[in-house]
mmCIF file of C-alpha atoms in Angstrom:
data_model
loop_
_atom_site.group_PDB
_atom_site.id
_atom_site.type_symbol
_atom_site.label_atom_id
_atom_site.label_comp_id
_atom_site.label_asym_id
_atom_site.label_seq_id
_atom_site.Cartn_x
_atom_site.Cartn_y
_atom_site.Cartn_z
ATOM 1 C CA UNK A 264 -15.745 -12.562 -7.004
ATOM 2 C CA UNK A 265 -14.064 -9.104 -6.759
ATOM 3 C CA UNK A 266 -11.333 -8.436 -8.512
ATOM 4 C CA UNK A 267 -8.783 -5.086 -9.362
ATOM 5 C CA UNK A 268 -7.084 -5.517 -12.226
ATOM 6 C CA UNK A 269 -3.528 -4.148 -13.347
ATOM 7 C CA UNK A 270 -1.791 -4.599 -16.082
ATOM 8 C CA UNK A 271 1.303 -7.001 -15.113
ATOM 9 C CA UNK A 272 3.295 -6.566 -18.104
ATOM 10 C CA UNK A 273 5.829 -3.545 -17.990
ATOM 11 C CA UNK A 274 5.100 -0.188 -19.660
ATOM 12 C CA UNK A 275 8.089 0.939 -21.596
ATOM 13 C CA UNK A 276 8.033 4.345 -22.923
ATOM 14 C CA UNK A 277 10.636 6.728 -23.829
ATOM 15 C CA UNK A 278 11.433 10.107 -21.904
ATOM 16 C CA UNK A 279 9.159 13.255 -22.735
ATOM 17 C CA UNK A 280 5.837 10.911 -23.549
ATOM 18 C CA UNK A 281 2.985 10.494 -21.694
ATOM 19 C CA UNK A 282 2.436 6.988 -19.777
ATOM 20 C CA UNK A 283 -1.123 5.495 -19.103
ATOM 21 C CA UNK A 284 -1.829 2.825 -16.707
ATOM 22 C CA UNK A 285 -4.878 1.553 -16.150
ATOM 23 C CA UNK A 286 -7.077 -0.174 -13.032
ATOM 24 C CA UNK A 287 -9.972 -1.834 -13.764
ATOM 25 C CA UNK A 288 -12.153 -3.008 -11.094
ATOM 26 C CA UNK A 289 -14.328 -5.881 -10.996
ATOM 27 C CA UNK A 290 -17.937 -6.387 -8.319
ATOM 28 C CA UNK A 291 -16.528 -3.243 -6.417
ATOM 29 C CA UNK A 292 -18.632 0.042 -5.775
ATOM 30 C CA UNK A 293 -15.577 2.237 -4.803
ATOM 31 C CA UNK A 294 -16.359 5.035 -2.865
ATOM 32 C CA UNK A 295 -12.683 6.310 -3.928
ATOM 33 C CA UNK A 296 -9.931 5.114 -5.780
ATOM 34 C CA UNK A 297 -6.150 5.904 -4.806
ATOM 35 C CA UNK A 298 -2.637 5.638 -6.895
ATOM 36 C CA UNK A 299 0.240 4.927 -5.067
ATOM 37 C CA UNK A 300 4.077 4.744 -6.238
ATOM 38 C CA UNK A 301 6.403 1.875 -4.938
ATOM 39 C CA UNK A 302 10.050 1.806 -5.775
ATOM 40 C CA UNK A 303 12.106 -1.927 -5.791
ATOM 41 C CA UNK A 304 12.049 -2.745 -1.849
ATOM 42 C CA UNK A 305 10.264 0.203 0.104
ATOM 43 C CA UNK A 306 6.811 0.993 0.722
ATOM 44 C CA UNK A 307 4.480 2.660 -1.199
ATOM 45 C CA UNK A 308 4.079 6.065 -1.613
ATOM 46 C CA UNK A 309 0.494 7.920 -1.910
ATOM 47 C CA UNK A 310 0.217 10.011 -5.289
ATOM 48 C CA UNK A 311 -3.313 10.805 -5.208
ATOM 49 C CA UNK A 312 -7.172 9.957 -4.974
ATOM 50 C CA UNK A 313 -10.191 10.522 -6.734
ATOM 51 C CA UNK A 314 -13.528 10.098 -5.321
ATOM 52 C CA UNK A 315 -16.556 8.054 -6.743
ATOM 53 C CA UNK A 316 -18.150 11.581 -7.732
ATOM 54 C CA UNK A 317 -14.997 13.056 -9.325
ATOM 55 C CA UNK A 318 -14.039 12.604 -13.002
ATOM 56 C CA UNK A 319 -10.548 13.657 -12.978
ATOM 57 C CA UNK A 320 -7.708 14.753 -10.778
ATOM 58 C CA UNK A 321 -4.614 16.517 -11.076
ATOM 59 C CA UNK A 322 -1.479 16.676 -9.389
ATOM 60 C CA UNK A 323 1.420 18.559 -11.543
ATOM 61 C CA UNK A 324 2.257 15.990 -14.018
ATOM 62 C CA UNK A 325 -0.178 13.711 -12.915
ATOM 63 C CA UNK A 326 -3.685 13.208 -13.862
ATOM 64 C CA UNK A 327 -6.381 10.524 -12.808
ATOM 65 C CA UNK A 328 -9.525 9.754 -14.194
ATOM 66 C CA UNK A 329 -12.470 7.733 -12.814
ATOM 67 C CA UNK A 330 -15.284 5.646 -15.133
ATOM 68 C CA UNK A 331 -17.659 4.247 -12.904
ATOM 69 C CA UNK A 332 -19.293 2.834 -15.532
ATOM 70 C CA UNK A 333 -16.345 1.520 -16.994
ATOM 71 C CA UNK A 334 -15.124 -0.032 -13.775
ATOM 72 C CA UNK A 335 -11.671 1.739 -14.336
ATOM 73 C CA UNK A 336 -9.366 4.416 -13.382
ATOM 74 C CA UNK A 337 -6.570 5.989 -15.619
ATOM 75 C CA UNK A 338 -3.168 7.445 -14.558
ATOM 76 C CA UNK A 339 -1.589 9.653 -16.677
ATOM 77 C CA UNK A 340 2.041 11.177 -16.600
ATOM 78 C CA UNK A 341 2.801 13.592 -18.810
ATOM 79 C CA UNK A 342 6.261 14.682 -19.821
ATOM 80 C CA UNK A 343 8.072 11.777 -18.160
ATOM 81 C CA UNK A 344 11.160 11.212 -17.014
ATOM 82 C CA UNK A 345 13.997 8.185 -16.000
ATOM 83 C CA UNK A 346 13.041 8.648 -12.866
ATOM 84 C CA UNK A 347 9.140 8.407 -12.958
ATOM 85 C CA UNK A 348 10.335 4.746 -13.252
ATOM 86 C CA UNK A 349 8.772 2.310 -10.454
ATOM 87 C CA UNK A 350 5.837 0.312 -9.948
ATOM 88 C CA UNK A 351 2.136 2.046 -9.879
ATOM 89 C CA UNK A 352 -0.517 0.571 -7.341
ATOM 90 C CA UNK A 353 -4.192 1.590 -7.545
ATOM 91 C CA UNK A 354 -5.664 1.030 -4.541
ATOM 92 C CA UNK A 355 -9.769 1.277 -4.071
ATOM 93 C CA UNK A 356 -12.205 1.248 -0.892
ATOM 94 C CA UNK A 357 -16.248 0.664 -0.926
ATOM 95 C CA UNK A 358 -18.737 2.624 -0.349
ATOM 96 C CA UNK A 359 -19.983 1.729 2.828
ATOM 97 C CA UNK A 360 -16.897 -0.124 3.540
ATOM 98 C CA UNK A 361 -14.242 -0.241 5.778
ATOM 99 C CA UNK A 362 -11.984 2.163 5.384
ATOM 100 C CA UNK A 363 -8.864 -0.123 4.263
ATOM 101 C CA UNK A 364 -7.967 0.372 0.454
ATOM 102 C CA UNK A 365 -7.261 -3.353 -1.130
ATOM 103 C CA UNK A 366 -4.307 -2.549 -3.216
ATOM 104 C CA UNK A 367 -4.036 -4.014 -7.127
ATOM 105 C CA UNK A 368 -0.414 -5.988 -7.992
ATOM 106 C CA UNK A 369 0.822 -2.985 -9.262
ATOM 107 C CA UNK A 370 2.332 -2.139 -13.278
ATOM 108 C CA UNK A 371 5.594 -1.754 -13.856
ATOM 109 C CA UNK A 372 6.590 1.809 -15.806
ATOM 110 C CA UNK A 373 10.050 1.873 -16.931
ATOM 111 C CA UNK A 374 10.769 5.743 -18.952
ATOM 112 C CA UNK A 375 13.938 5.279 -21.203
ATOM 113 C CA UNK A 376 16.125 7.919 -21.549
ATOM 114 C CA UNK O 311 6.074 14.693 10.485
ATOM 115 C CA UNK O 312 4.760 12.843 8.025
ATOM 116 C CA UNK O 313 6.989 9.779 7.957
ATOM 117 C CA UNK O 314 6.520 6.134 9.481
ATOM 118 C CA UNK O 315 9.297 4.717 10.293
ATOM 119 C CA UNK O 316 10.428 1.105 10.564
ATOM 120 C CA UNK O 317 13.195 -0.747 12.335
ATOM 121 C CA UNK O 318 15.356 -2.728 11.235
ATOM 122 C CA UNK O 319 15.704 -2.166 7.600
ATOM 123 C CA UNK O 320 17.149 -5.902 6.770
ATOM 124 C CA UNK O 321 16.584 -9.158 9.191
ATOM 125 C CA UNK O 322 17.830 -12.254 8.775
ATOM 126 C CA UNK O 323 17.139 -14.871 11.157
ATOM 127 C CA UNK O 324 16.721 -18.835 11.548
ATOM 128 C CA UNK O 325 13.844 -20.688 11.980
ATOM 129 C CA UNK O 326 13.984 -20.704 15.869
ATOM 130 C CA UNK O 327 14.769 -16.960 16.478
ATOM 131 C CA UNK O 328 13.010 -14.662 17.963
ATOM 132 C CA UNK O 329 13.001 -11.242 16.440
ATOM 133 C CA UNK O 330 10.773 -8.346 16.295
ATOM 134 C CA UNK O 331 9.746 -5.456 13.488
ATOM 135 C CA UNK O 332 9.325 -2.164 14.827
ATOM 136 C CA UNK O 333 7.048 0.619 13.633
ATOM 137 C CA UNK O 334 6.721 4.238 14.660
ATOM 138 C CA UNK O 335 4.340 7.458 13.299
ATOM 139 C CA UNK O 336 3.966 10.486 14.880
ATOM 140 C CA UNK O 337 1.332 11.815 12.401
ATOM 141 C CA UNK O 338 -1.751 11.292 15.547
ATOM 142 C CA UNK O 339 -2.941 8.657 13.314
ATOM 143 C CA UNK O 340 -5.145 6.326 15.392
ATOM 144 C CA UNK O 341 -5.186 3.397 13.163
ATOM 145 C CA UNK O 342 -1.619 1.031 12.481
ATOM 146 C CA UNK O 343 -1.356 -2.089 9.948
ATOM 147 C CA UNK O 344 0.919 -4.523 9.286
ATOM 148 C CA UNK O 345 1.043 -6.036 5.291
ATOM 149 C CA UNK O 346 3.265 -8.188 3.802
ATOM 150 C CA UNK O 347 4.374 -8.078 0.507
ATOM 151 C CA UNK O 348 5.919 -10.809 -1.540
ATOM 152 C CA UNK O 349 7.525 -9.755 -5.045
ATOM 153 C CA UNK O 350 5.317 -8.649 -7.909
ATOM 154 C CA UNK O 351 2.779 -8.927 -5.613
ATOM 155 C CA UNK O 352 -0.132 -6.510 -3.650
ATOM 156 C CA UNK O 353 0.746 -5.720 -0.248
ATOM 157 C CA UNK O 354 -1.120 -8.235 1.785
ATOM 158 C CA UNK O 355 -2.700 -7.153 4.429
ATOM 159 C CA UNK O 356 -1.946 -9.235 8.036
ATOM 160 C CA UNK O 357 -3.018 -6.785 11.015
ATOM 161 C CA UNK O 358 -4.986 -3.561 11.550
ATOM 162 C CA UNK O 359 -4.887 -1.712 15.183
ATOM 163 C CA UNK O 360 -7.403 0.951 15.611
ATOM 164 C CA UNK O 361 -7.046 3.140 18.677
ATOM 165 C CA UNK O 362 -4.808 0.425 19.639
ATOM 166 C CA UNK O 363 -7.066 -1.755 20.114
ATOM 167 C CA UNK O 364 -6.334 -4.976 16.946
ATOM 168 C CA UNK O 365 -9.584 -4.713 15.198
ATOM 169 C CA UNK O 366 -8.604 -7.383 12.484
ATOM 170 C CA UNK O 367 -6.125 -10.134 12.177
ATOM 171 C CA UNK O 368 -6.342 -11.670 8.274
ATOM 172 C CA UNK O 369 -6.206 -15.352 9.688
ATOM 173 C CA UNK O 370 -2.232 -14.539 9.994
ATOM 174 C CA UNK O 371 -0.519 -17.906 11.547
ATOM 175 C CA UNK O 372 0.422 -17.334 15.287
ATOM 176 C CA UNK O 373 4.027 -17.412 14.675
ATOM 177 C CA UNK O 374 3.196 -13.499 13.937
ATOM 178 C CA UNK O 375 2.256 -11.799 16.755
ATOM 179 C CA UNK O 376 1.884 -7.697 16.382
ATOM 180 C CA UNK O 377 1.655 -5.085 19.571
ATOM 181 C CA UNK O 378 0.334 -1.786 19.893
ATOM 182 C CA UNK O 379 2.096 -0.371 22.854
ATOM 183 C CA UNK O 380 0.745 3.129 22.513
ATOM 184 C CA UNK O 381 -0.783 5.575 19.812
ATOM 185 C CA UNK O 382 2.519 6.085 17.893
ATOM 186 C CA UNK O 383 4.288 2.611 18.507
ATOM 187 C CA UNK O 384 3.190 -0.811 16.505
ATOM 188 C CA UNK O 385 5.268 -4.203 16.806
ATOM 189 C CA UNK O 386 5.521 -7.351 15.091
ATOM 190 C CA UNK O 387 6.948 -10.295 17.395
ATOM 191 C CA UNK O 388 8.476 -13.408 15.379
ATOM 192 C CA UNK O 389 8.958 -16.239 16.130
ATOM 193 C CA UNK O 390 9.487 -19.843 14.760
ATOM 194 C CA UNK O 391 9.386 -18.752 11.453
ATOM 195 C CA UNK O 392 9.391 -20.770 7.983
ATOM 196 C CA UNK O 393 11.563 -19.981 4.929
ATOM 197 C CA UNK O 394 8.180 -19.014 3.135
ATOM 198 C CA UNK O 395 7.647 -16.384 5.617
ATOM 199 C CA UNK O 396 10.765 -14.686 3.866
ATOM 200 C CA UNK O 397 9.152 -10.850 2.586
ATOM 201 C CA UNK O 398 8.924 -6.877 2.677
ATOM 202 C CA UNK O 399 6.935 -6.505 6.079
ATOM 203 C CA UNK O 400 5.792 -2.941 5.678
ATOM 204 C CA UNK O 401 3.717 -0.680 8.165
ATOM 205 C CA UNK O 402 0.975 1.875 7.579
ATOM 206 C CA UNK O 403 -0.851 4.175 9.637
ATOM 207 C CA UNK O 404 -3.846 6.073 8.623
ATOM 208 C CA UNK O 405 -6.292 8.046 9.866
ATOM 209 C CA UNK O 406 -9.655 6.395 11.222
ATOM 210 C CA UNK O 407 -12.385 8.349 9.990
ATOM 211 C CA UNK O 408 -13.974 7.964 6.975
ATOM 212 C CA UNK O 409 -14.266 11.956 6.667
ATOM 213 C CA UNK O 410 -10.421 11.785 5.892
ATOM 214 C CA UNK O 411 -8.728 10.864 2.881
ATOM 215 C CA UNK O 412 -7.769 7.160 4.068
ATOM 216 C CA UNK O 413 -4.765 7.688 2.617
ATOM 217 C CA UNK O 414 -2.674 5.237 3.841
ATOM 218 C CA UNK O 415 1.504 6.241 4.626
ATOM 219 C CA UNK O 416 3.754 3.468 4.513
ATOM 220 C CA UNK O 417 7.202 2.795 6.170
ATOM 221 C CA UNK O 418 9.890 1.964 4.221
ATOM 222 C CA UNK O 419 9.867 -1.810 4.884
ATOM 223 C CA UNK O 420 12.069 -4.286 6.523
ATOM 224 C CA UNK O 421 13.453 -7.014 4.286
ATOM 225 C CA UNK O 422 13.119 -9.956 6.222
ATOM 226 C CA UNK O 423 14.913 -13.767 5.440
ATOM 227 C CA UNK O 424 14.133 -16.865 6.976
ATOM 228 C CA UNK O 425 16.842 -19.284 6.473
#
């Protein structure tokens, strides 16, 4: 069966460190993978998209990598700040699929001052 | 304008009530979505409208009735809900054409509590 797996345990890190979140998938051939941020009680906010033929994407302090061999995406936040504390969701859509992404359950990031 | 708005922010209703959730976007997106999200779970797709026509209904109970009056508006009519329907209801919009990024723009959500 198809699965998108994100670590269900919260990631606790110290301010200034790099946070690394993982998204693994099974039985998908993604055309792209997206990362969203969600604050409690709010809708997800799009952060970054990486396509199947891209290895890495950057935006300010954010970096996403995509390894289709390992079936994994890593999401990095460098110089993390307490304001980065939120849940981060990955979402993917398959090659030849609909235009509607399927979401993982997300990983909670807590950055301590 | 890159915003999706939703009203109300919070809604408490009894099991016999009829209420509606509203969503609006002015980004020219021709796909609009309703999702349901429970705590610590991913958004769960309920309905998709493409060019104002219902294109996907993910086997949602008939007590939820979507409506897309025009390309900017999306409603979700609620009737005879159950307490287990309490959740965060999210509206989203996107381009339909896969040449675009397929990015979903979400509204802030409506927190629904069914008593």
